XYZ file of C-alpha atoms in Angstrom:
107
model
C -75.752 269.593 187.611
C -78.289 272.368 187.464
C -78.829 276.069 186.851
C -82.002 277.814 188.019
C -83.595 281.112 187.091
C -86.023 283.078 189.232
C -89.364 284.338 187.947
C -88.045 287.919 188.122
C -85.018 287.079 185.969
C -87.128 285.043 183.548
C -89.524 287.971 183.092
C -86.655 290.287 182.142
C -85.150 287.736 179.769
C -88.516 287.148 178.073
C -88.959 290.927 177.663
C -85.452 291.315 176.220
C -86.024 288.454 173.770
C -89.406 289.859 172.741
C -87.951 293.329 172.149
C -85.061 291.773 170.240
C -87.482 289.825 168.070
C -85.576 286.545 168.101
C -83.528 284.206 170.236
C -83.580 280.722 171.698
C -82.758 281.937 175.215
C -79.701 283.200 177.054
C -76.206 281.767 177.318
C -74.554 281.798 180.720
C -70.832 281.200 180.964
C -67.577 282.217 182.589
C -64.361 283.669 181.226
C -60.969 284.421 182.684
C -60.985 288.054 183.792
C -60.735 290.514 186.629
C -58.711 290.584 189.794
C -60.255 287.407 191.247
C -59.818 285.262 188.141
C -63.223 284.670 186.539
C -66.177 286.735 185.372
C -69.708 285.847 184.333
C -70.774 286.101 180.702
C -74.454 286.542 179.889
C -75.572 286.915 176.270
C -78.410 286.075 173.897
C -78.374 282.582 172.410
C -79.734 282.217 168.906
C -78.803 278.553 168.599
C -77.459 275.782 170.783
C -74.172 273.946 170.434
C -74.119 270.135 170.425
C -72.574 269.913 173.896
C -74.629 272.660 175.584
C -76.620 271.842 178.681
C -80.041 273.477 178.479
C -82.023 274.375 181.584
C -85.556 275.709 181.237
C -87.685 277.418 183.864
C -90.523 279.927 183.694
C -90.504 279.673 179.891
C -86.845 280.687 179.514
C -83.967 278.519 178.294
C -80.530 278.973 179.843
C -77.732 277.405 177.784
C -74.400 276.565 179.415
C -71.291 275.033 177.860
C -69.749 272.065 179.736
C -66.587 273.911 180.838
C -68.566 276.789 182.351
C -71.006 274.400 184.021
C -68.178 273.103 186.228
C -67.990 276.591 187.808
C -71.712 277.390 187.624
C -73.332 274.200 188.942
C -76.048 275.139 191.417
C -76.135 278.812 190.376
C -79.390 280.730 190.575
C -79.818 283.619 188.152
C -81.904 286.380 189.701
C -82.874 289.932 188.786
C -82.745 292.408 191.640
C -83.358 296.065 192.279
C -81.348 297.706 195.068
C -81.906 301.429 195.362
C -81.122 302.976 191.991
C -79.288 299.867 190.777
C -80.936 296.940 189.090
C -79.613 293.980 187.175
C -78.911 290.287 187.075
C -77.460 288.690 190.171
C -75.613 285.379 190.193
C -76.153 283.352 193.368
C -73.318 280.879 192.878
C -72.649 278.446 195.748
C -69.198 277.620 194.325
C -67.717 281.102 194.816
C -64.953 281.121 197.408
C -63.970 284.770 197.012
C -64.895 287.785 194.894
C -63.272 291.126 194.211
C -64.431 294.319 195.865
C -66.132 295.626 192.737
C -68.135 292.394 192.354
C -67.092 291.891 188.743
C -64.996 288.761 189.215
C -64.780 285.684 191.453
C -62.825 282.521 192.088
C -63.860 279.003 193.022
């Protein structure tokens, strides 16, 4: 099982962590939400849990709990700019369907 992060996403995470002044990395997970069933959760991680899987690329650690990893295996975290919008993009090969607003998905 694996999670990858692009150089663009890693740069933004490193900048956020530097501005914040602390942090081990970022935590990527899923929660039940939205019209399609699940939503991504992305937050700062100050410490790791005993059962976390830790993936490191481009100097950034991505921590994922085992339950979320079942839905996120193979996901690439990217940072994109499209017109006036910019933000993190989850390229998840497990997604079967997503809602029209792009906030939730199902596998």
